[in-house]
């Protein structure tokens, strides 16, 4: 399940203000000409100013705005010619002819540019959809003794992929899952997410130790940072960018779940209507900040995961979503409220609850994996 949302307020605010002001420039010029021509200052030659209005409108307002600016310019020209008794003079007709030619040229150019931009945007969207199918593919509905579902919500307007990542794979060691969040935005974040996911998808099939799976992801991120020029002395990742919070979980045939958490929000376990946060026994830094790891070697934390239990892995875009009063979204409460929902119904209900809480505006991307353990091989439990 994927659903892009619009950008939060303030994103590109300065650019939006600039273009909003630029759209008024042609009409401001027409008003200036009208003031000049209706006052003693009409001795100033204003013809070139009116001729420029459709050309300026074509830059920021498109074909319809070009015609609107041209219509205003013609109206001003006719009004001033009447007021100054200038009809019959060569200057008035020359100005109108020039205005007509510039309008036709500006309209044609603006329409062609808009068509080209729409074609380019459609192509980019097709590429983004193909990239999403590879990078953020939905998890399989059935994974051994589990039933699973996933959801991704992009905060960026028109975006379908971002800095959040997730995957779930059935292996000979059990079902292995990852959910992560790249610090940063844009293409560098997408690249880091692709690197971590690629390393995870490779390591889960041959590394029997879950810790080594996580280490494989961290090493791949470090190598990519060095190749991208973000590495510092000794090849360490720049601490100000490029690190990834992640949680990796493994569900073997036994009724347990093993979790390694690298600076990520802990998974939530729902059992009999009660939600429990699977907090790590020892905090660990995100991927890319391995120099801060000290003490004994990492070991996965193990928690009971019995038939009928539900496990939720998520990014901080859920729990850090705020309403107008800056109140955080209560994910455990929402999870407990919808404890009897099927997975798809739960994800749809969660999506709607987030939209209501944030008035349709997410400040960060959201990635979720939802997993139910079946009662047994013959009793499917929640469907």
PDB file of C-alpha atoms in Angstrom, residues 29-328:
ATOM      1  CA  UNK A  29       3.138  46.998 -15.895  1.00  0.00           C
ATOM      2  CA  UNK A  30      -0.307  47.470 -17.456  1.00  0.00           C
ATOM      3  CA  UNK A  31      -1.423  49.433 -14.390  1.00  0.00           C
ATOM      4  CA  UNK A  32       1.717  51.572 -14.596  1.00  0.00           C
ATOM      5  CA  UNK A  33       1.005  52.349 -18.259  1.00  0.00           C
ATOM      6  CA  UNK A  34      -2.597  53.249 -17.407  1.00  0.00           C
ATOM      7  CA  UNK A  35      -1.458  55.668 -14.692  1.00  0.00           C
ATOM      8  CA  UNK A  36       1.097  57.299 -16.993  1.00  0.00           C
ATOM      9  CA  UNK A  37      -1.330  57.700 -19.883  1.00  0.00           C
ATOM     10  CA  UNK A  38      -4.147  59.132 -17.744  1.00  0.00           C
ATOM     11  CA  UNK A  39      -1.953  61.748 -16.066  1.00  0.00           C
ATOM     12  CA  UNK A  40       0.244  64.579 -17.324  1.00  0.00           C
ATOM     13  CA  UNK A  41       3.090  62.036 -17.452  1.00  0.00           C
ATOM     14  CA  UNK A  42       1.625  60.594 -20.686  1.00  0.00           C
ATOM     15  CA  UNK A  43       4.408  62.271 -22.641  1.00  0.00           C
ATOM     16  CA  UNK A  44       6.439  59.119 -21.791  1.00  0.00           C
ATOM     17  CA  UNK A  45       6.272  56.533 -24.594  1.00  0.00           C
ATOM     18  CA  UNK A  46       4.622  53.426 -23.043  1.00  0.00           C
ATOM     19  CA  UNK A  47       4.062  51.254 -26.119  1.00  0.00           C
ATOM     20  CA  UNK A  48       7.031  48.863 -25.523  1.00  0.00           C
ATOM     21  CA  UNK A  49       5.893  48.301 -21.950  1.00  0.00           C
ATOM     22  CA  UNK A  50       2.496  46.977 -23.037  1.00  0.00           C
ATOM     23  CA  UNK A  51       4.042  44.855 -25.778  1.00  0.00           C
ATOM     24  CA  UNK A  52       6.215  43.130 -23.159  1.00  0.00           C
ATOM     25  CA  UNK A  53       3.308  41.999 -20.944  1.00  0.00           C
ATOM     26  CA  UNK A  54       2.310  38.797 -22.831  1.00  0.00           C
ATOM     27  CA  UNK A  55       5.957  37.773 -23.126  1.00  0.00           C
ATOM     28  CA  UNK A  56       6.473  38.159 -19.383  1.00  0.00           C
ATOM     29  CA  UNK A  57       3.235  36.301 -18.640  1.00  0.00           C
ATOM     30  CA  UNK A  58       4.317  33.387 -20.824  1.00  0.00           C
ATOM     31  CA  UNK A  59       7.299  32.801 -18.549  1.00  0.00           C
ATOM     32  CA  UNK A  60       5.339  32.246 -15.325  1.00  0.00           C
ATOM     33  CA  UNK A  61       1.640  31.888 -16.129  1.00  0.00           C
ATOM     34  CA  UNK A  62       1.330  29.537 -19.082  1.00  0.00           C
ATOM     35  CA  UNK A  63      -0.943  29.870 -22.137  1.00  0.00           C
ATOM     36  CA  UNK A  64      -4.071  31.047 -20.285  1.00  0.00           C
ATOM     37  CA  UNK A  65      -2.124  33.648 -18.329  1.00  0.00           C
ATOM     38  CA  UNK A  66      -0.535  34.867 -21.556  1.00  0.00           C
ATOM     39  CA  UNK A  67      -3.928  35.468 -23.131  1.00  0.00           C
ATOM     40  CA  UNK A  68      -5.197  37.166 -19.972  1.00  0.00           C
ATOM     41  CA  UNK A  69      -2.208  39.533 -19.869  1.00  0.00           C
ATOM     42  CA  UNK A  70      -2.619  40.278 -23.591  1.00  0.00           C
ATOM     43  CA  UNK A  71      -6.304  41.030 -23.077  1.00  0.00           C
ATOM     44  CA  UNK A  72      -5.490  43.464 -20.271  1.00  0.00           C
ATOM     45  CA  UNK A  73      -2.827  45.110 -22.432  1.00  0.00           C
ATOM     46  CA  UNK A  74      -5.263  45.574 -25.326  1.00  0.00           C
ATOM     47  CA  UNK A  75      -7.860  47.001 -22.972  1.00  0.00           C
ATOM     48  CA  UNK A  76      -5.362  49.472 -21.517  1.00  0.00           C
ATOM     49  CA  UNK A  77      -4.167  50.454 -24.988  1.00  0.00           C
ATOM     50  CA  UNK A  78      -7.715  51.075 -26.203  1.00  0.00           C
ATOM     51  CA  UNK A  79      -8.615  53.028 -23.053  1.00  0.00           C
ATOM     52  CA  UNK A  80      -5.597  55.295 -23.202  1.00  0.00           C
ATOM     53  CA  UNK A  81      -5.980  55.862 -26.948  1.00  0.00           C
ATOM     54  CA  UNK A  82      -9.578  56.936 -26.386  1.00  0.00           C
ATOM     55  CA  UNK A  83      -8.719  59.145 -23.429  1.00  0.00           C
ATOM     56  CA  UNK A  84      -5.867  60.867 -25.279  1.00  0.00           C
ATOM     57  CA  UNK A  85      -7.787  61.070 -28.600  1.00  0.00           C
ATOM     58  CA  UNK A  86      -5.021  59.119 -30.278  1.00  0.00           C
ATOM     59  CA  UNK A  87      -7.154  56.949 -32.599  1.00  0.00           C
ATOM     60  CA  UNK A  88      -6.157  57.449 -36.190  1.00  0.00           C
ATOM     61  CA  UNK A  89      -2.511  57.943 -35.326  1.00  0.00           C
ATOM     62  CA  UNK A  90       0.093  55.514 -36.661  1.00  0.00           C
ATOM     63  CA  UNK A  91       1.561  54.887 -33.201  1.00  0.00           C
ATOM     64  CA  UNK A  92      -1.616  53.307 -31.790  1.00  0.00           C
ATOM     65  CA  UNK A  93      -1.995  50.806 -34.636  1.00  0.00           C
ATOM     66  CA  UNK A  94       1.707  50.002 -34.612  1.00  0.00           C
ATOM     67  CA  UNK A  95       1.509  49.221 -30.888  1.00  0.00           C
ATOM     68  CA  UNK A  96      -1.552  47.012 -31.389  1.00  0.00           C
ATOM     69  CA  UNK A  97       0.122  45.137 -34.259  1.00  0.00           C
ATOM     70  CA  UNK A  98       3.265  44.558 -32.221  1.00  0.00           C
ATOM     71  CA  UNK A  99       1.182  43.463 -29.244  1.00  0.00           C
ATOM     72  CA  UNK A 100      -0.705  40.963 -31.418  1.00  0.00           C
ATOM     73  CA  UNK A 101       2.485  39.473 -32.870  1.00  0.00           C
ATOM     74  CA  UNK A 102       4.135  39.136 -29.463  1.00  0.00           C
ATOM     75  CA  UNK A 103       0.951  37.575 -28.035  1.00  0.00           C
ATOM     76  CA  UNK A 104       0.792  34.918 -30.776  1.00  0.00           C
ATOM     77  CA  UNK A 105       4.490  34.102 -30.388  1.00  0.00           C
ATOM     78  CA  UNK A 106       4.317  33.998 -26.577  1.00  0.00           C
ATOM     79  CA  UNK A 107       1.169  31.852 -26.553  1.00  0.00           C
ATOM     80  CA  UNK A 108       2.664  29.349 -29.000  1.00  0.00           C
ATOM     81  CA  UNK A 109       5.938  29.155 -27.109  1.00  0.00           C
ATOM     82  CA  UNK A 110       4.241  28.819 -23.727  1.00  0.00           C
ATOM     83  CA  UNK A 111       1.948  26.065 -24.964  1.00  0.00           C
ATOM     84  CA  UNK A 112       4.842  24.120 -26.484  1.00  0.00           C
ATOM     85  CA  UNK A 113       6.884  24.503 -23.274  1.00  0.00           C
ATOM     86  CA  UNK A 114       3.995  23.284 -21.142  1.00  0.00           C
ATOM     87  CA  UNK A 115       3.491  20.232 -23.366  1.00  0.00           C
ATOM     88  CA  UNK A 116       7.190  19.434 -23.159  1.00  0.00           C
ATOM     89  CA  UNK A 117       7.198  19.773 -19.366  1.00  0.00           C
ATOM     90  CA  UNK A 118       4.143  17.520 -19.037  1.00  0.00           C
ATOM     91  CA  UNK A 119       5.772  14.860 -21.214  1.00  0.00           C
ATOM     92  CA  UNK A 120       8.966  15.054 -19.156  1.00  0.00           C
ATOM     93  CA  UNK A 121       7.006  14.840 -15.905  1.00  0.00           C
ATOM     94  CA  UNK A 122       5.075  11.797 -17.130  1.00  0.00           C
ATOM     95  CA  UNK A 123       8.340  10.122 -18.069  1.00  0.00           C
ATOM     96  CA  UNK A 124       9.830  10.884 -14.651  1.00  0.00           C
ATOM     97  CA  UNK A 125       6.752   9.439 -12.976  1.00  0.00           C
ATOM     98  CA  UNK A 126       7.039   6.241 -15.023  1.00  0.00           C
ATOM     99  CA  UNK A 127      10.696   5.939 -14.050  1.00  0.00           C
ATOM    100  CA  UNK A 128       9.862   6.592 -10.389  1.00  0.00           C
ATOM    101  CA  UNK A 129       7.168   3.914 -10.456  1.00  0.00           C
ATOM    102  CA  UNK A 130       9.607   1.412 -11.967  1.00  0.00           C
ATOM    103  CA  UNK A 131      12.242   2.340  -9.384  1.00  0.00           C
ATOM    104  CA  UNK A 132       9.742   1.912  -6.576  1.00  0.00           C
ATOM    105  CA  UNK A 133       8.774  -1.537  -7.821  1.00  0.00           C
ATOM    106  CA  UNK A 134      12.433  -2.540  -7.499  1.00  0.00           C
ATOM    107  CA  UNK A 135      13.427  -0.628  -4.374  1.00  0.00           C
ATOM    108  CA  UNK A 136      10.242  -0.707  -2.279  1.00  0.00           C
ATOM    109  CA  UNK A 137       8.321  -3.712  -3.452  1.00  0.00           C
ATOM    110  CA  UNK A 138       5.368  -4.785  -1.280  1.00  0.00           C
ATOM    111  CA  UNK A 139       6.187  -7.635   1.068  1.00  0.00           C
ATOM    112  CA  UNK A 140       4.672 -11.044   0.211  1.00  0.00           C
ATOM    113  CA  UNK A 141       1.307 -11.733   1.814  1.00  0.00           C
ATOM    114  CA  UNK A 142       2.524 -15.140   3.072  1.00  0.00           C
ATOM    115  CA  UNK A 143       5.966 -15.741   4.549  1.00  0.00           C
ATOM    116  CA  UNK A 144       6.219 -19.225   6.047  1.00  0.00           C
ATOM    117  CA  UNK A 145       4.286 -19.210   9.333  1.00  0.00           C
ATOM    118  CA  UNK A 146       3.480 -15.530   8.917  1.00  0.00           C
ATOM    119  CA  UNK A 147       1.078 -13.312   7.064  1.00  0.00           C
ATOM    120  CA  UNK A 148       2.433  -9.872   6.235  1.00  0.00           C
ATOM    121  CA  UNK A 149       1.541  -6.509   4.707  1.00  0.00           C
ATOM    122  CA  UNK A 150       3.393  -3.248   4.123  1.00  0.00           C
ATOM    123  CA  UNK A 151       2.618   0.426   3.632  1.00  0.00           C
ATOM    124  CA  UNK A 152       4.631   3.384   2.392  1.00  0.00           C
ATOM    125  CA  UNK A 153       3.533   7.024   2.542  1.00  0.00           C
ATOM    126  CA  UNK A 154       5.720   9.658   0.904  1.00  0.00           C
ATOM    127  CA  UNK A 155       5.622  13.120   2.450  1.00  0.00           C
ATOM    128  CA  UNK A 156       7.147  14.790  -0.624  1.00  0.00           C
ATOM    129  CA  UNK A 157       4.586  16.133  -3.084  1.00  0.00           C
ATOM    130  CA  UNK A 158       4.366  13.781  -6.087  1.00  0.00           C
ATOM    131  CA  UNK A 159       7.092  11.521  -4.717  1.00  0.00           C
ATOM    132  CA  UNK A 160       6.784   7.764  -4.518  1.00  0.00           C
ATOM    133  CA  UNK A 161      10.125   6.857  -2.981  1.00  0.00           C
ATOM    134  CA  UNK A 162      12.260   8.623  -0.424  1.00  0.00           C
ATOM    135  CA  UNK A 163      14.618   7.935   2.466  1.00  0.00           C
ATOM    136  CA  UNK A 164      12.578   5.233   4.222  1.00  0.00           C
ATOM    137  CA  UNK A 165      13.185   1.571   3.412  1.00  0.00           C
ATOM    138  CA  UNK A 166      11.675  -1.804   4.210  1.00  0.00           C
ATOM    139  CA  UNK A 167      11.730  -5.429   3.090  1.00  0.00           C
ATOM    140  CA  UNK A 168      10.805  -8.901   4.297  1.00  0.00           C
ATOM    141  CA  UNK A 169      12.386 -12.081   2.950  1.00  0.00           C
ATOM    142  CA  UNK A 170      11.844 -15.753   3.715  1.00  0.00           C
ATOM    143  CA  UNK A 171      15.181 -17.553   4.134  1.00  0.00           C
ATOM    144  CA  UNK A 172      16.473 -20.887   5.458  1.00  0.00           C
ATOM    145  CA  UNK A 173      17.073 -19.116   8.779  1.00  0.00           C
ATOM    146  CA  UNK A 174      13.480 -17.911   9.021  1.00  0.00           C
ATOM    147  CA  UNK A 175      11.720 -14.732   7.939  1.00  0.00           C
ATOM    148  CA  UNK A 176      14.033 -11.729   8.043  1.00  0.00           C
ATOM    149  CA  UNK A 177      12.790  -8.136   7.912  1.00  0.00           C
ATOM    150  CA  UNK A 178      14.282  -4.674   7.855  1.00  0.00           C
ATOM    151  CA  UNK A 179      12.826  -1.213   8.302  1.00  0.00           C
ATOM    152  CA  UNK A 180      15.071   1.841   8.150  1.00  0.00           C
ATOM    153  CA  UNK A 181      15.213   5.592   7.775  1.00  0.00           C
ATOM    154  CA  UNK A 182      17.976   7.528   6.008  1.00  0.00           C
ATOM    155  CA  UNK A 183      18.962  10.882   7.432  1.00  0.00           C
ATOM    156  CA  UNK A 184      18.403  13.475   4.732  1.00  0.00           C
ATOM    157  CA  UNK A 185      16.168  13.966   1.724  1.00  0.00           C
ATOM    158  CA  UNK A 186      16.248  13.791  -2.050  1.00  0.00           C
ATOM    159  CA  UNK A 187      18.307  11.577  -4.322  1.00  0.00           C
ATOM    160  CA  UNK A 188      21.191  11.043  -1.828  1.00  0.00           C
ATOM    161  CA  UNK A 189      18.680   9.553   0.635  1.00  0.00           C
ATOM    162  CA  UNK A 190      17.210   7.319  -2.074  1.00  0.00           C
ATOM    163  CA  UNK A 191      20.712   6.163  -2.976  1.00  0.00           C
ATOM    164  CA  UNK A 192      21.552   5.301   0.647  1.00  0.00           C
ATOM    165  CA  UNK A 193      18.251   3.433   1.002  1.00  0.00           C
ATOM    166  CA  UNK A 194      19.034   1.426  -2.149  1.00  0.00           C
ATOM    167  CA  UNK A 195      22.515   0.573  -0.840  1.00  0.00           C
ATOM    168  CA  UNK A 196      21.214  -0.695   2.501  1.00  0.00           C
ATOM    169  CA  UNK A 197      18.386  -2.676   0.914  1.00  0.00           C
ATOM    170  CA  UNK A 198      20.745  -4.237  -1.627  1.00  0.00           C
ATOM    171  CA  UNK A 199      23.145  -5.319   1.107  1.00  0.00           C
ATOM    172  CA  UNK A 200      20.292  -6.710   3.216  1.00  0.00           C
ATOM    173  CA  UNK A 201      18.782  -8.695   0.354  1.00  0.00           C
ATOM    174  CA  UNK A 202      22.154 -10.276  -0.354  1.00  0.00           C
ATOM    175  CA  UNK A 203      23.255 -11.003   3.202  1.00  0.00           C
ATOM    176  CA  UNK A 204      20.000 -12.517   4.515  1.00  0.00           C
ATOM    177  CA  UNK A 205      20.471 -15.648   2.416  1.00  0.00           C
ATOM    178  CA  UNK A 206      24.028 -16.607   3.429  1.00  0.00           C
ATOM    179  CA  UNK A 207      24.733 -14.990   6.824  1.00  0.00           C
ATOM    180  CA  UNK A 208      23.455 -17.253   9.592  1.00  0.00           C
ATOM    181  CA  UNK A 209      24.145 -14.591  12.244  1.00  0.00           C
ATOM    182  CA  UNK A 210      21.641 -11.744  12.272  1.00  0.00           C
ATOM    183  CA  UNK A 211      24.327  -9.408  13.606  1.00  0.00           C
ATOM    184  CA  UNK A 212      26.412 -10.054  10.490  1.00  0.00           C
ATOM    185  CA  UNK A 213      23.426  -9.168   8.320  1.00  0.00           C
ATOM    186  CA  UNK A 214      23.258  -5.767  10.001  1.00  0.00           C
ATOM    187  CA  UNK A 215      27.042  -5.342   9.812  1.00  0.00           C
ATOM    188  CA  UNK A 216      26.904  -6.143   6.098  1.00  0.00           C
ATOM    189  CA  UNK A 217      24.436  -3.273   5.629  1.00  0.00           C
ATOM    190  CA  UNK A 218      26.656  -0.894   7.593  1.00  0.00           C
ATOM    191  CA  UNK A 219      29.760  -1.829   5.627  1.00  0.00           C
ATOM    192  CA  UNK A 220      27.940  -1.336   2.315  1.00  0.00           C
ATOM    193  CA  UNK A 221      26.823   2.102   3.466  1.00  0.00           C
ATOM    194  CA  UNK A 222      30.376   3.027   4.469  1.00  0.00           C
ATOM    195  CA  UNK A 223      31.795   1.901   1.104  1.00  0.00           C
ATOM    196  CA  UNK A 224      29.163   3.875  -0.775  1.00  0.00           C
ATOM    197  CA  UNK A 225      29.891   6.983   1.311  1.00  0.00           C
ATOM    198  CA  UNK A 226      33.595   6.734   0.432  1.00  0.00           C
ATOM    199  CA  UNK A 227      32.828   6.282  -3.271  1.00  0.00           C
ATOM    200  CA  UNK A 228      30.410   9.228  -3.185  1.00  0.00           C
ATOM    201  CA  UNK A 229      33.026  11.451  -1.569  1.00  0.00           C
ATOM    202  CA  UNK A 230      31.295  11.667   1.812  1.00  0.00           C
ATOM    203  CA  UNK A 231      34.009   9.724   3.604  1.00  0.00           C
ATOM    204  CA  UNK A 232      36.373  11.470   5.968  1.00  0.00           C
ATOM    205  CA  UNK A 233      39.677  10.389   7.443  1.00  0.00           C
ATOM    206  CA  UNK A 234      39.997   6.606   7.300  1.00  0.00           C
ATOM    207  CA  UNK A 235      36.865   6.346   5.177  1.00  0.00           C
ATOM    208  CA  UNK A 236      34.435   7.089   7.999  1.00  0.00           C
ATOM    209  CA  UNK A 237      31.037   8.340   6.956  1.00  0.00           C
ATOM    210  CA  UNK A 238      30.460  12.048   7.456  1.00  0.00           C
ATOM    211  CA  UNK A 239      28.616  12.231  10.784  1.00  0.00           C
ATOM    212  CA  UNK A 240      26.428  15.048   9.544  1.00  0.00           C
ATOM    213  CA  UNK A 241      24.852  13.055   6.723  1.00  0.00           C
ATOM    214  CA  UNK A 242      24.344   9.598   5.335  1.00  0.00           C
ATOM    215  CA  UNK A 243      23.660   7.561   8.469  1.00  0.00           C
ATOM    216  CA  UNK A 244      20.679   5.205   8.600  1.00  0.00           C
ATOM    217  CA  UNK A 245      18.605   4.149  11.583  1.00  0.00           C
ATOM    218  CA  UNK A 246      17.440   0.575  11.096  1.00  0.00           C
ATOM    219  CA  UNK A 247      15.879  -2.377  12.853  1.00  0.00           C
ATOM    220  CA  UNK A 248      16.365  -5.943  11.607  1.00  0.00           C
ATOM    221  CA  UNK A 249      14.123  -8.753  12.850  1.00  0.00           C
ATOM    222  CA  UNK A 250      14.282 -12.501  12.396  1.00  0.00           C
ATOM    223  CA  UNK A 251      11.369 -14.844  13.049  1.00  0.00           C
ATOM    224  CA  UNK A 252      12.564 -18.463  13.076  1.00  0.00           C
ATOM    225  CA  UNK A 253      10.383 -21.570  13.354  1.00  0.00           C
ATOM    226  CA  UNK A 254      10.316 -21.180  17.138  1.00  0.00           C
ATOM    227  CA  UNK A 255       7.791 -18.839  18.753  1.00  0.00           C
ATOM    228  CA  UNK A 256      10.286 -16.004  19.123  1.00  0.00           C
ATOM    229  CA  UNK A 257      11.430 -12.908  17.303  1.00  0.00           C
ATOM    230  CA  UNK A 258      15.057 -11.760  17.302  1.00  0.00           C
ATOM    231  CA  UNK A 259      15.692  -8.039  16.926  1.00  0.00           C
ATOM    232  CA  UNK A 260      18.749  -5.853  16.354  1.00  0.00           C
ATOM    233  CA  UNK A 261      18.070  -2.146  16.695  1.00  0.00           C
ATOM    234  CA  UNK A 262      20.482   0.490  15.408  1.00  0.00           C
ATOM    235  CA  UNK A 263      19.059   3.754  16.687  1.00  0.00           C
ATOM    236  CA  UNK A 264      15.581   3.094  15.288  1.00  0.00           C
ATOM    237  CA  UNK A 265      12.109   3.310  16.907  1.00  0.00           C
ATOM    238  CA  UNK A 266      11.495  -0.097  18.529  1.00  0.00           C
ATOM    239  CA  UNK A 267       8.969  -2.521  17.013  1.00  0.00           C
ATOM    240  CA  UNK A 268       5.584  -2.888  18.661  1.00  0.00           C
ATOM    241  CA  UNK A 269       4.118  -6.252  19.671  1.00  0.00           C
ATOM    242  CA  UNK A 270       0.341  -6.652  20.028  1.00  0.00           C
ATOM    243  CA  UNK A 271      -0.883  -9.534  22.207  1.00  0.00           C
ATOM    244  CA  UNK A 272      -4.427  -9.919  23.537  1.00  0.00           C
ATOM    245  CA  UNK A 273      -5.206  -6.238  22.993  1.00  0.00           C
ATOM    246  CA  UNK A 274      -2.069  -5.029  24.783  1.00  0.00           C
ATOM    247  CA  UNK A 275       0.775  -3.291  22.956  1.00  0.00           C
ATOM    248  CA  UNK A 276       4.363  -3.766  24.092  1.00  0.00           C
ATOM    249  CA  UNK A 277       7.383  -1.856  22.838  1.00  0.00           C
ATOM    250  CA  UNK A 278      10.368  -4.141  22.119  1.00  0.00           C
ATOM    251  CA  UNK A 279      13.025  -1.891  23.582  1.00  0.00           C
ATOM    252  CA  UNK A 280      16.661  -2.907  23.011  1.00  0.00           C
ATOM    253  CA  UNK A 281      18.641  -4.046  26.047  1.00  0.00           C
ATOM    254  CA  UNK A 282      21.610  -1.918  24.941  1.00  0.00           C
ATOM    255  CA  UNK A 283      21.283   1.151  22.692  1.00  0.00           C
ATOM    256  CA  UNK A 284      23.352   1.076  19.505  1.00  0.00           C
ATOM    257  CA  UNK A 285      24.175   3.911  17.060  1.00  0.00           C
ATOM    258  CA  UNK A 286      22.732   4.044  13.529  1.00  0.00           C
ATOM    259  CA  UNK A 287      24.399   2.453  10.541  1.00  0.00           C
ATOM    260  CA  UNK A 288      27.275   4.628   9.400  1.00  0.00           C
ATOM    261  CA  UNK A 289      28.273   5.560  12.953  1.00  0.00           C
ATOM    262  CA  UNK A 290      29.980   2.293  13.886  1.00  0.00           C
ATOM    263  CA  UNK A 291      32.876   4.148  15.532  1.00  0.00           C
ATOM    264  CA  UNK A 292      30.572   4.830  18.482  1.00  0.00           C
ATOM    265  CA  UNK A 293      30.026   1.129  19.216  1.00  0.00           C
ATOM    266  CA  UNK A 294      31.857  -0.006  22.335  1.00  0.00           C
ATOM    267  CA  UNK A 295      31.547  -2.780  24.854  1.00  0.00           C
ATOM    268  CA  UNK A 296      30.772  -6.469  24.223  1.00  0.00           C
ATOM    269  CA  UNK A 297      29.845  -7.730  20.731  1.00  0.00           C
ATOM    270  CA  UNK A 298      26.325  -7.166  19.544  1.00  0.00           C
ATOM    271  CA  UNK A 299      23.748  -9.873  20.140  1.00  0.00           C
ATOM    272  CA  UNK A 300      20.114  -9.926  19.027  1.00  0.00           C
ATOM    273  CA  UNK A 301      17.429  -9.324  21.637  1.00  0.00           C
ATOM    274  CA  UNK A 302      14.903 -12.164  21.764  1.00  0.00           C
ATOM    275  CA  UNK A 303      11.211 -11.684  22.568  1.00  0.00           C
ATOM    276  CA  UNK A 304       8.281 -14.139  22.607  1.00  0.00           C
ATOM    277  CA  UNK A 305       6.205 -14.064  19.424  1.00  0.00           C
ATOM    278  CA  UNK A 306       3.429 -16.613  19.824  1.00  0.00           C
ATOM    279  CA  UNK A 307       0.624 -17.632  17.457  1.00  0.00           C
ATOM    280  CA  UNK A 308      -2.009 -14.892  17.298  1.00  0.00           C
ATOM    281  CA  UNK A 309       0.518 -12.125  18.041  1.00  0.00           C
ATOM    282  CA  UNK A 310       0.965  -9.138  15.743  1.00  0.00           C
ATOM    283  CA  UNK A 311       4.290  -7.358  15.127  1.00  0.00           C
ATOM    284  CA  UNK A 312       4.654  -3.838  13.729  1.00  0.00           C
ATOM    285  CA  UNK A 313       7.928  -2.412  12.382  1.00  0.00           C
ATOM    286  CA  UNK A 314       7.779   1.281  11.486  1.00  0.00           C
ATOM    287  CA  UNK A 315       9.763   4.458  10.881  1.00  0.00           C
ATOM    288  CA  UNK A 316       9.606   7.610  12.982  1.00  0.00           C
ATOM    289  CA  UNK A 317       7.359   9.293  10.432  1.00  0.00           C
ATOM    290  CA  UNK A 318       4.451   7.615  12.251  1.00  0.00           C
ATOM    291  CA  UNK A 319       5.218   8.407  15.883  1.00  0.00           C
ATOM    292  CA  UNK A 320       6.530  11.904  15.113  1.00  0.00           C
ATOM    293  CA  UNK A 321       3.464  12.941  13.103  1.00  0.00           C
ATOM    294  CA  UNK A 322       1.882  15.953  14.846  1.00  0.00           C
ATOM    295  CA  UNK A 323      -1.432  17.731  14.770  1.00  0.00           C
ATOM    296  CA  UNK A 324      -1.950  21.506  14.896  1.00  0.00           C
ATOM    297  CA  UNK A 325      -1.368  21.492  18.663  1.00  0.00           C
ATOM    298  CA  UNK A 326       2.000  19.711  18.107  1.00  0.00           C
ATOM    299  CA  UNK A 327       0.688  16.525  19.733  1.00  0.00           C
ATOM    300  CA  UNK A 328       2.414  13.355  18.560  1.00  0.00           C
TER     301      UNK A 328
END
